[in-house]
């Protein structure tokens, strides 16, 4: 397995050879490079970095390596222990820290882990900053602190509660309406830190949480990507408990999906659509999502009198365009809600609070709510990369073949047809080509994806 170095961080599988996987040596190397880069940003006496992790099995090992590497550079560490990605993002500015590191491989299976790197605002580094860190990592010119200048580690396990406090302070979170609605909700925490944070948030809002896989052992009970095919247990539990709906998050709690009262998926693409519908109804404005997200967000935005624009895939790209367009809400169709009034990071806790507010005010079921939105169907497929495959060459050939269609090439190739679209791109987080399609029926979306998979396979062989 190749060690993946991208704007999404340094990601790899545990074990194996140095440089090919996320081994202890690689963890130390990239933590060192980040620390050196951090010290180059500002000349000051004391540097502080917030570090937290999801519950994956390798997390404690990787976190200890990372924290003690920073200590060796003379950097003080605030150790959040088991945490969530948005919690670390919020903690960085609250701690007046210089940056943050989250140890998580997000939706990837348990053998994966990663270092996600934040700046002093608690936001992901951009491509230029990421490239500089990779350059430092390969330079072997890192200068560590002497014995009298080592950093210190301070534990702080209060930040999930502080994060919830910040969510509840948001003016659009209608805590009274939520409490009055007396919701009962099943939470699938995939045995990671969402199993800690989401039930605590629900309890603070007067919602009864039914916990499913909420023990943070890191032994994921199903594939941790919150997709329909992985969520049979949640569907069954929602129906058994006569719950109002179900919530599922990924291991680091930056992706959010809902299930309706009948145990059917609301659709992770529609998490952002629903939250945007609520926010735009209160604060009209513009929205942004990435190129692989549903057209329904554009439709809802225009209904409220706003303008929609799509960015390249990757949270840092979405945030950059959100700031440029001064949007009121944005995110990614994978269930990632970015609400600037809170912070510029995908946050499932914020998403849950906004969704509950919408549902409580509308006084309708989740299935009824879903019927109020435009109906699009998406297919998300992938092709495993083989050694020697010229991905850029394959995508260039696709671009040439479809040059008479509406094309966008800022991130792979997106082809917009009248009633559908297809987006083909190399993943930032896995050694795969992603093929995302959307159409007016699931059959059409799947058929379009299969057509492009066949086409890519043919081009790769010729």
Tab-separated table of C-alpha atoms in Angstrom:
chain	number	residue	atom	x	y	z
A	1	UNK	CA	0.000	0.000	0.000
A	2	UNK	CA	1.353	3.404	-0.978
A	3	UNK	CA	1.743	6.077	1.677
A	4	UNK	CA	-0.520	8.870	0.441
A	5	UNK	CA	0.659	12.458	0.849
A	6	UNK	CA	-1.968	15.031	-0.133
A	7	UNK	CA	-3.918	18.120	0.939
A	8	UNK	CA	-5.936	15.703	3.092
A	9	UNK	CA	-2.819	14.914	5.172
A	10	UNK	CA	-0.374	12.029	5.462
A	11	UNK	CA	-2.318	8.771	5.267
A	12	UNK	CA	-1.363	5.110	5.169
A	13	UNK	CA	-1.830	1.645	6.589
A	14	UNK	CA	-0.229	0.554	9.847
A	15	UNK	CA	2.733	-1.837	9.649
A	16	UNK	CA	4.965	-2.823	6.755
A	17	UNK	CA	7.897	-1.013	5.197
A	18	UNK	CA	9.037	2.523	5.974
A	19	UNK	CA	7.973	4.902	3.208
A	20	UNK	CA	5.319	2.523	1.901
A	21	UNK	CA	3.033	2.608	4.925
A	22	UNK	CA	2.344	4.751	7.979
A	23	UNK	CA	5.074	3.232	10.163
A	24	UNK	CA	6.295	4.771	13.447
A	25	UNK	CA	9.263	6.218	11.563
A	26	UNK	CA	6.955	7.881	9.014
A	27	UNK	CA	4.754	9.286	11.803
A	28	UNK	CA	7.815	10.834	13.492
A	29	UNK	CA	9.192	12.132	10.203
A	30	UNK	CA	6.028	13.967	9.177
A	31	UNK	CA	5.265	15.218	12.701
A	32	UNK	CA	8.808	16.627	12.768
A	33	UNK	CA	8.352	18.322	9.408
A	34	UNK	CA	5.077	19.875	10.577
A	35	UNK	CA	6.707	21.136	13.776
A	36	UNK	CA	9.620	22.670	11.872
A	37	UNK	CA	7.208	24.314	9.398
A	38	UNK	CA	5.132	25.668	12.295
A	39	UNK	CA	8.165	27.319	13.876
A	40	UNK	CA	9.037	28.928	10.548
A	41	UNK	CA	5.658	30.706	10.446
A	42	UNK	CA	6.229	32.930	13.484
A	43	UNK	CA	9.268	33.742	15.587
A	44	UNK	CA	8.146	33.475	19.222
A	45	UNK	CA	9.119	32.064	22.605
A	46	UNK	CA	6.520	29.298	23.014
A	47	UNK	CA	4.723	27.216	20.410
A	48	UNK	CA	1.549	25.256	21.146
A	49	UNK	CA	-0.158	22.486	19.160
A	50	UNK	CA	-3.484	20.797	19.907
A	51	UNK	CA	-3.511	17.025	19.252
A	52	UNK	CA	-6.522	14.694	19.294
A	53	UNK	CA	-7.479	11.347	17.792
A	54	UNK	CA	-10.387	9.149	16.854
A	55	UNK	CA	-10.763	5.724	18.497
A	56	UNK	CA	-8.936	3.577	15.960
A	57	UNK	CA	-6.730	0.839	17.381
A	58	UNK	CA	-3.455	2.432	16.275
A	59	UNK	CA	-4.474	5.889	17.518
A	60	UNK	CA	-2.817	5.879	20.911
A	61	UNK	CA	0.486	4.628	19.469
A	62	UNK	CA	0.526	7.201	16.663
A	63	UNK	CA	-0.557	10.011	18.984
A	64	UNK	CA	2.216	9.294	21.485
A	65	UNK	CA	4.795	9.267	18.682
A	66	UNK	CA	3.472	12.541	17.258
A	67	UNK	CA	3.187	14.356	20.602
A	68	UNK	CA	6.632	13.365	21.810
A	69	UNK	CA	8.142	14.361	18.473
A	70	UNK	CA	6.675	17.838	18.941
A	71	UNK	CA	8.011	17.876	22.527
A	72	UNK	CA	11.432	17.095	21.062
A	73	UNK	CA	11.113	20.206	18.906
A	74	UNK	CA	10.404	22.345	21.968
A	75	UNK	CA	6.663	22.610	21.189
A	76	UNK	CA	4.060	22.402	23.963
A	77	UNK	CA	1.202	19.989	23.272
A	78	UNK	CA	-2.418	20.163	24.426
A	79	UNK	CA	-3.522	16.518	24.445
A	80	UNK	CA	-7.283	16.143	23.845
A	81	UNK	CA	-7.038	12.345	23.786
A	82	UNK	CA	-10.154	10.786	22.252
A	83	UNK	CA	-11.741	13.605	20.285
A	84	UNK	CA	-13.308	14.498	16.951
A	85	UNK	CA	-11.901	16.346	13.960
A	86	UNK	CA	-14.210	19.380	14.405
A	87	UNK	CA	-13.493	19.426	18.165
A	88	UNK	CA	-9.745	19.765	17.505
A	89	UNK	CA	-10.470	22.447	14.905
A	90	UNK	CA	-12.477	24.452	17.443
A	91	UNK	CA	-9.888	23.902	20.200
A	92	UNK	CA	-6.973	25.410	18.221
A	93	UNK	CA	-8.179	29.061	18.293
A	94	UNK	CA	-9.733	28.629	21.759
A	95	UNK	CA	-6.300	27.557	23.057
A	96	UNK	CA	-4.531	30.334	21.077
A	97	UNK	CA	-2.458	27.498	19.633
A	98	UNK	CA	-0.206	27.687	16.585
A	99	UNK	CA	-1.751	24.634	14.957
A	100	UNK	CA	-3.313	21.243	15.449
A	101	UNK	CA	-2.958	17.612	14.436
A	102	UNK	CA	-5.796	15.103	14.239
A	103	UNK	CA	-4.902	11.410	14.145
A	104	UNK	CA	-7.617	9.851	12.003
A	105	UNK	CA	-8.063	8.208	8.646
A	106	UNK	CA	-11.661	9.439	8.553
A	107	UNK	CA	-13.884	6.918	6.716
A	108	UNK	CA	-11.061	4.450	5.909
A	109	UNK	CA	-11.074	0.957	7.509
A	110	UNK	CA	-9.292	0.211	10.799
A	111	UNK	CA	-5.858	-0.622	9.318
A	112	UNK	CA	-5.529	2.993	8.156
A	113	UNK	CA	-4.468	6.057	10.095
A	114	UNK	CA	-3.360	9.567	9.185
A	115	UNK	CA	-2.021	12.909	10.348
A	116	UNK	CA	-4.429	15.710	9.434
A	117	UNK	CA	-2.686	19.049	9.822
A	118	UNK	CA	-4.229	22.379	10.882
A	119	UNK	CA	-3.032	25.976	10.901
A	120	UNK	CA	-3.457	28.523	13.724
A	121	UNK	CA	-7.108	29.097	12.720
A	122	UNK	CA	-7.920	25.415	13.160
A	123	UNK	CA	-8.295	25.021	9.391
A	124	UNK	CA	-6.616	22.525	7.057
A	125	UNK	CA	-3.394	23.540	5.376
A	126	UNK	CA	-3.563	24.466	1.711
A	127	UNK	CA	-1.626	22.753	-1.068
A	128	UNK	CA	1.320	25.199	-0.903
A	129	UNK	CA	1.727	24.723	2.861
A	130	UNK	CA	1.345	20.950	2.509
A	131	UNK	CA	4.010	20.864	-0.202
A	132	UNK	CA	6.403	22.803	2.044
A	133	UNK	CA	5.949	20.244	4.843
A	134	UNK	CA	6.630	17.376	2.427
A	135	UNK	CA	9.771	19.203	1.278
A	136	UNK	CA	10.972	19.589	4.897
A	137	UNK	CA	10.224	15.901	5.568
A	138	UNK	CA	12.538	14.861	2.751
A	139	UNK	CA	15.307	17.345	3.597
A	140	UNK	CA	16.658	15.781	6.832
A	141	UNK	CA	17.648	19.246	8.053
A	142	UNK	CA	15.366	19.306	11.100
A	143	UNK	CA	16.811	20.942	14.204
A	144	UNK	CA	15.516	19.605	17.541
A	145	UNK	CA	15.449	21.351	20.947
A	146	UNK	CA	18.134	20.914	23.586
A	147	UNK	CA	17.319	19.263	26.908
A	148	UNK	CA	16.424	22.519	28.676
A	149	UNK	CA	14.061	23.593	25.906
A	150	UNK	CA	11.858	20.509	25.473
A	151	UNK	CA	8.119	21.006	25.221
A	152	UNK	CA	5.508	19.739	27.674
A	153	UNK	CA	2.280	17.777	27.266
A	154	UNK	CA	-0.862	19.059	29.005
A	155	UNK	CA	-3.989	16.878	29.011
A	156	UNK	CA	-7.394	18.482	28.502
A	157	UNK	CA	-10.406	16.188	28.152
A	158	UNK	CA	-13.045	18.960	28.401
A	159	UNK	CA	-13.185	19.922	24.742
A	160	UNK	CA	-16.051	17.722	23.554
A	161	UNK	CA	-18.207	19.439	26.203
A	162	UNK	CA	-16.805	22.843	25.193
A	163	UNK	CA	-17.522	22.027	21.535
A	164	UNK	CA	-21.154	21.214	22.433
A	165	UNK	CA	-21.356	24.514	24.342
A	166	UNK	CA	-20.250	26.346	21.175
A	167	UNK	CA	-22.864	24.515	19.054
A	168	UNK	CA	-25.653	25.385	21.505
A	169	UNK	CA	-24.644	29.082	21.396
A	170	UNK	CA	-25.356	29.309	17.660
A	171	UNK	CA	-28.368	31.627	17.121
A	172	UNK	CA	-30.013	29.315	14.563
A	173	UNK	CA	-29.968	26.277	16.881
A	174	UNK	CA	-33.566	26.267	18.195
A	175	UNK	CA	-32.973	24.371	21.429
A	176	UNK	CA	-36.474	25.062	22.789
A	177	UNK	CA	-38.270	23.703	19.704
A	178	UNK	CA	-36.014	20.625	19.696
A	179	UNK	CA	-36.688	19.938	23.376
A	180	UNK	CA	-40.438	20.392	22.910
A	181	UNK	CA	-40.454	17.920	19.996
A	182	UNK	CA	-39.319	15.080	22.306
A	183	UNK	CA	-37.355	13.282	19.597
A	184	UNK	CA	-36.020	9.758	20.019
A	185	UNK	CA	-32.968	9.089	17.820
A	186	UNK	CA	-30.732	6.048	17.204
A	187	UNK	CA	-27.016	6.915	16.977
A	188	UNK	CA	-24.513	4.668	15.172
A	189	UNK	CA	-21.129	5.850	16.459
A	190	UNK	CA	-19.172	3.109	14.582
A	191	UNK	CA	-17.328	2.408	17.882
A	192	UNK	CA	-15.398	5.646	17.602
A	193	UNK	CA	-15.604	9.105	19.123
A	194	UNK	CA	-18.954	9.964	17.549
A	195	UNK	CA	-20.333	7.499	20.067
A	196	UNK	CA	-19.165	9.904	22.791
A	197	UNK	CA	-19.948	13.291	21.206
A	198	UNK	CA	-23.288	12.815	19.437
A	199	UNK	CA	-25.243	11.264	22.372
A	200	UNK	CA	-23.904	14.009	24.685
A	201	UNK	CA	-25.111	16.684	22.245
A	202	UNK	CA	-28.529	15.032	21.928
A	203	UNK	CA	-28.950	14.807	25.697
A	204	UNK	CA	-28.104	18.511	26.053
A	205	UNK	CA	-30.840	19.242	23.482
A	206	UNK	CA	-33.452	17.145	25.279
A	207	UNK	CA	-33.359	14.359	22.669
A	208	UNK	CA	-33.432	10.711	23.789
A	209	UNK	CA	-30.405	8.917	22.234
A	210	UNK	CA	-30.521	5.171	21.586
A	211	UNK	CA	-26.879	4.103	21.351
A	212	UNK	CA	-25.684	1.641	18.706
A	213	UNK	CA	-21.948	0.908	18.389
A	214	UNK	CA	-21.093	3.847	20.673
A	215	UNK	CA	-18.274	2.159	22.616
A	216	UNK	CA	-15.020	3.810	21.388
A	217	UNK	CA	-12.923	0.638	20.992
A	218	UNK	CA	-11.807	1.302	17.408
A	219	UNK	CA	-13.147	-2.106	16.349
A	220	UNK	CA	-15.472	-0.838	13.641
A	221	UNK	CA	-18.578	-3.088	13.478
A	222	UNK	CA	-19.063	-2.357	9.774
A	223	UNK	CA	-17.273	-0.478	7.014
A	224	UNK	CA	-16.942	2.995	8.581
A	225	UNK	CA	-17.997	4.925	5.471
A	226	UNK	CA	-21.593	6.011	6.232
A	227	UNK	CA	-23.222	4.508	3.126
A	228	UNK	CA	-26.536	2.607	2.831
A	229	UNK	CA	-24.914	-0.784	2.197
A	230	UNK	CA	-23.077	-0.616	5.550
A	231	UNK	CA	-26.011	0.405	7.733
A	232	UNK	CA	-28.359	-2.583	7.999
A	233	UNK	CA	-28.058	-2.692	11.799
A	234	UNK	CA	-28.984	0.987	12.112
A	235	UNK	CA	-31.990	0.537	9.840
A	236	UNK	CA	-33.242	-2.397	11.912
A	237	UNK	CA	-32.707	-0.546	15.209
A	238	UNK	CA	-34.579	2.592	14.073
A	239	UNK	CA	-37.645	0.499	13.207
A	240	UNK	CA	-37.430	-1.667	16.352
A	241	UNK	CA	-37.182	1.362	18.634
A	242	UNK	CA	-39.924	3.322	16.810
A	243	UNK	CA	-37.358	6.114	16.641
A	244	UNK	CA	-37.950	9.417	14.859
A	245	UNK	CA	-34.804	8.875	12.804
A	246	UNK	CA	-31.237	7.540	12.840
A	247	UNK	CA	-27.873	9.301	12.832
A	248	UNK	CA	-24.585	7.839	11.617
A	249	UNK	CA	-21.182	9.519	11.578
A	250	UNK	CA	-17.757	8.422	10.380
A	251	UNK	CA	-14.947	7.660	12.896
A	252	UNK	CA	-13.755	11.282	13.249
A	253	UNK	CA	-17.243	12.843	13.183
A	254	UNK	CA	-16.900	15.236	10.254
A	255	UNK	CA	-19.352	13.312	8.037
A	256	UNK	CA	-23.028	12.940	8.869
A	257	UNK	CA	-25.889	10.920	7.399
A	258	UNK	CA	-29.493	10.417	8.462
A	259	UNK	CA	-31.964	7.538	8.222
A	260	UNK	CA	-35.714	8.147	8.256
A	261	UNK	CA	-38.265	6.637	10.618
A	262	UNK	CA	-38.829	3.663	8.272
A	263	UNK	CA	-35.128	2.757	8.261
A	264	UNK	CA	-34.499	4.185	4.786
A	265	UNK	CA	-31.569	6.477	4.019
A	266	UNK	CA	-32.301	10.198	3.873
A	267	UNK	CA	-29.272	10.284	1.561
A	268	UNK	CA	-25.887	11.591	2.714
A	269	UNK	CA	-25.969	14.069	-0.175
A	270	UNK	CA	-29.134	15.529	1.331
A	271	UNK	CA	-27.574	16.217	4.756
A	272	UNK	CA	-26.113	19.448	3.359
A	273	UNK	CA	-29.244	20.161	1.304
A	274	UNK	CA	-31.485	20.028	4.411
A	275	UNK	CA	-29.122	22.054	6.613
A	276	UNK	CA	-28.696	24.629	3.836
A	277	UNK	CA	-32.464	24.846	3.380
A	278	UNK	CA	-32.804	25.710	7.076
A	279	UNK	CA	-29.927	28.224	7.178
A	280	UNK	CA	-30.959	29.929	3.909
A	281	UNK	CA	-34.543	30.302	5.183
A	282	UNK	CA	-33.183	32.349	8.120
A	283	UNK	CA	-30.126	34.017	6.551
A	284	UNK	CA	-30.362	34.249	2.738
A	285	UNK	CA	-27.056	34.033	0.906
A	286	UNK	CA	-24.800	31.908	-1.266
A	287	UNK	CA	-23.592	28.299	-0.994
A	288	UNK	CA	-20.644	26.189	-2.119
A	289	UNK	CA	-20.079	22.452	-2.331
A	290	UNK	CA	-17.577	20.376	-4.256
A	291	UNK	CA	-17.906	19.151	-7.831
A	292	UNK	CA	-18.913	15.647	-6.725
A	293	UNK	CA	-21.970	16.871	-4.802
A	294	UNK	CA	-25.644	16.802	-5.765
A	295	UNK	CA	-27.323	19.397	-7.976
A	296	UNK	CA	-30.062	19.607	-5.325
A	297	UNK	CA	-27.985	22.139	-3.345
A	298	UNK	CA	-27.913	24.440	-6.364
A	299	UNK	CA	-31.711	24.096	-6.722
A	300	UNK	CA	-32.376	24.863	-3.031
A	301	UNK	CA	-29.960	27.813	-3.050
A	302	UNK	CA	-31.600	29.355	-6.101
A	303	UNK	CA	-35.061	28.788	-4.550
A	304	UNK	CA	-33.940	30.988	-1.647
A	305	UNK	CA	-32.535	33.630	-4.031
A	306	UNK	CA	-28.847	32.750	-3.597
A	307	UNK	CA	-26.042	31.693	-5.918
A	308	UNK	CA	-24.331	28.295	-5.903
A	309	UNK	CA	-20.790	27.490	-7.058
A	310	UNK	CA	-18.791	24.238	-7.044
A	311	UNK	CA	-15.147	23.875	-5.953
A	312	UNK	CA	-12.544	21.195	-6.521
A	313	UNK	CA	-12.865	18.215	-4.160
A	314	UNK	CA	-11.097	18.563	-0.811
A	315	UNK	CA	-12.240	20.473	2.257
A	316	UNK	CA	-9.522	23.110	1.898
A	317	UNK	CA	-10.758	23.874	-1.644
A	318	UNK	CA	-14.376	24.137	-0.490
A	319	UNK	CA	-13.395	26.492	2.362
A	320	UNK	CA	-11.318	28.705	0.056
A	321	UNK	CA	-14.253	29.214	-2.322
A	322	UNK	CA	-16.677	29.663	0.599
A	323	UNK	CA	-14.577	32.538	1.932
A	324	UNK	CA	-14.242	34.097	-1.526
A	325	UNK	CA	-18.010	33.950	-2.131
A	326	UNK	CA	-18.920	34.929	1.472
A	327	UNK	CA	-21.340	32.017	1.725
A	328	UNK	CA	-23.707	31.387	4.637
A	329	UNK	CA	-23.292	27.587	4.503
A	330	UNK	CA	-21.363	25.089	2.420
A	331	UNK	CA	-19.696	21.719	2.581
A	332	UNK	CA	-19.406	18.439	0.786
A	333	UNK	CA	-22.034	16.014	-0.454
A	334	UNK	CA	-20.475	13.224	1.610
A	335	UNK	CA	-22.355	14.563	4.640
A	336	UNK	CA	-19.891	17.332	5.486
A	337	UNK	CA	-21.522	20.496	6.882
A	338	UNK	CA	-19.370	23.655	7.000
A	339	UNK	CA	-21.138	26.499	8.791
A	340	UNK	CA	-18.973	29.664	8.952
A	341	UNK	CA	-20.872	31.088	11.946
A	342	UNK	CA	-19.307	28.188	13.877
A	343	UNK	CA	-16.005	27.492	12.104
A	344	UNK	CA	-14.591	26.628	8.686
A	345	UNK	CA	-14.530	22.855	9.064
A	346	UNK	CA	-16.910	19.941	8.430
A	347	UNK	CA	-18.765	19.365	11.667
A	348	UNK	CA	-21.349	16.624	12.296
A	349	UNK	CA	-22.323	18.167	15.656
A	350	UNK	CA	-23.284	21.440	13.976
A	351	UNK	CA	-25.105	19.457	11.273
A	352	UNK	CA	-27.123	17.479	13.838
A	353	UNK	CA	-28.174	20.657	15.677
A	354	UNK	CA	-29.233	22.458	12.466
A	355	UNK	CA	-31.129	19.385	11.180
A	356	UNK	CA	-32.964	18.951	14.483
A	357	UNK	CA	-33.898	22.650	14.439
A	358	UNK	CA	-35.304	22.306	10.904
A	359	UNK	CA	-37.256	19.160	11.776
A	360	UNK	CA	-38.654	20.635	14.994
A	361	UNK	CA	-39.815	23.821	13.249
A	362	UNK	CA	-41.285	22.012	10.225
A	363	UNK	CA	-43.160	19.537	12.489
A	364	UNK	CA	-42.893	16.773	9.910
A	365	UNK	CA	-41.279	13.337	9.739
A	366	UNK	CA	-37.875	12.801	8.143
A	367	UNK	CA	-39.441	10.906	5.223
A	368	UNK	CA	-41.890	13.792	4.646
A	369	UNK	CA	-39.019	16.290	4.772
A	370	UNK	CA	-37.092	14.334	2.157
A	371	UNK	CA	-40.055	14.543	-0.259
A	372	UNK	CA	-39.830	18.357	-0.182
A	373	UNK	CA	-36.431	18.293	-1.944
A	374	UNK	CA	-35.556	17.750	-5.637
A	375	UNK	CA	-35.048	14.068	-6.367
A	376	UNK	CA	-31.636	13.150	-7.732
A	377	UNK	CA	-29.911	9.783	-7.543
A	378	UNK	CA	-26.164	9.325	-7.243
A	379	UNK	CA	-23.831	6.445	-7.945
A	380	UNK	CA	-20.432	6.419	-6.226
A	381	UNK	CA	-18.059	3.836	-7.647
A	382	UNK	CA	-14.307	3.400	-7.815
A	383	UNK	CA	-11.548	1.636	-9.728
A	384	UNK	CA	-8.494	0.347	-7.863
A	385	UNK	CA	-5.279	1.768	-9.265
A	386	UNK	CA	-2.786	-0.700	-10.698
A	387	UNK	CA	0.980	-0.022	-10.782
A	388	UNK	CA	1.995	1.856	-13.879
A	389	UNK	CA	-1.490	3.111	-14.772
A	390	UNK	CA	-1.223	6.611	-16.259
A	391	UNK	CA	-4.280	8.132	-14.560
A	392	UNK	CA	-3.670	11.625	-15.959
A	393	UNK	CA	-3.368	10.172	-19.457
A	394	UNK	CA	-6.613	8.212	-19.053
A	395	UNK	CA	-8.490	11.302	-17.858
A	396	UNK	CA	-7.030	13.387	-20.698
A	397	UNK	CA	-8.378	10.830	-23.186
A	398	UNK	CA	-11.830	11.039	-21.560
A	399	UNK	CA	-11.635	14.837	-21.782
A	400	UNK	CA	-10.864	14.630	-25.516
A	401	UNK	CA	-13.681	12.138	-26.150
A	402	UNK	CA	-16.250	14.416	-24.500
A	403	UNK	CA	-14.892	17.774	-25.653
A	404	UNK	CA	-18.274	18.738	-27.148
A	405	UNK	CA	-20.016	18.433	-23.766
A	406	UNK	CA	-19.871	20.934	-20.874
A	407	UNK	CA	-16.541	20.094	-19.176
A	408	UNK	CA	-14.897	21.178	-15.931
A	409	UNK	CA	-11.274	20.142	-15.450
A	410	UNK	CA	-10.147	21.869	-12.232
A	411	UNK	CA	-10.231	18.456	-10.494
A	412	UNK	CA	-10.159	15.448	-12.786
A	413	UNK	CA	-12.894	15.628	-15.425
A	414	UNK	CA	-16.531	16.518	-14.800
A	415	UNK	CA	-18.958	16.127	-17.700
A	416	UNK	CA	-22.315	17.894	-17.350
A	417	UNK	CA	-25.071	16.427	-19.501
A	418	UNK	CA	-28.592	17.932	-19.681
A	419	UNK	CA	-30.172	15.535	-17.145
A	420	UNK	CA	-27.091	14.016	-15.495
A	421	UNK	CA	-23.383	14.417	-14.792
A	422	UNK	CA	-20.256	12.297	-14.296
A	423	UNK	CA	-17.141	13.233	-12.318
A	424	UNK	CA	-13.956	11.173	-12.696
A	425	UNK	CA	-10.960	11.946	-10.492
A	426	UNK	CA	-8.013	10.440	-8.661
A	427	UNK	CA	-8.749	10.207	-4.923
A	428	UNK	CA	-6.828	12.344	-2.397
A	429	UNK	CA	-7.182	9.656	0.277
A	430	UNK	CA	-7.024	6.227	-1.418
A	431	UNK	CA	-5.181	4.656	-4.389
A	432	UNK	CA	-8.306	4.697	-6.562
A	433	UNK	CA	-10.090	6.562	-9.345
A	434	UNK	CA	-13.490	7.745	-8.138
A	435	UNK	CA	-16.422	7.720	-10.562
A	436	UNK	CA	-19.355	9.758	-9.258
A	437	UNK	CA	-22.506	10.155	-11.345
A	438	UNK	CA	-25.918	11.698	-10.776
A	439	UNK	CA	-29.156	11.342	-12.720
A	440	UNK	CA	-32.941	11.379	-12.335
A	441	UNK	CA	-33.078	7.662	-11.438
A	442	UNK	CA	-30.754	5.225	-9.662
A	443	UNK	CA	-30.736	2.977	-12.725
A	444	UNK	CA	-29.547	5.843	-14.944
A	445	UNK	CA	-26.880	6.916	-12.431
A	446	UNK	CA	-25.540	3.363	-12.037
A	447	UNK	CA	-25.645	2.807	-15.788
A	448	UNK	CA	-23.684	6.000	-16.443
A	449	UNK	CA	-21.049	5.019	-13.852
A	450	UNK	CA	-20.702	1.511	-15.309
A	451	UNK	CA	-20.337	3.007	-18.789
A	452	UNK	CA	-17.386	5.138	-17.643
A	453	UNK	CA	-15.789	2.226	-15.739
A	454	UNK	CA	-15.865	0.194	-18.978
A	455	UNK	CA	-14.503	3.148	-20.927
A	456	UNK	CA	-11.623	3.704	-18.466
A	457	UNK	CA	-10.768	-0.017	-18.510
A	458	UNK	CA	-10.702	0.023	-22.317
A	459	UNK	CA	-8.506	3.154	-22.467
A	460	UNK	CA	-6.104	1.697	-19.859
A	461	UNK	CA	-5.594	-1.441	-21.976
A	462	UNK	CA	-4.973	0.390	-25.253
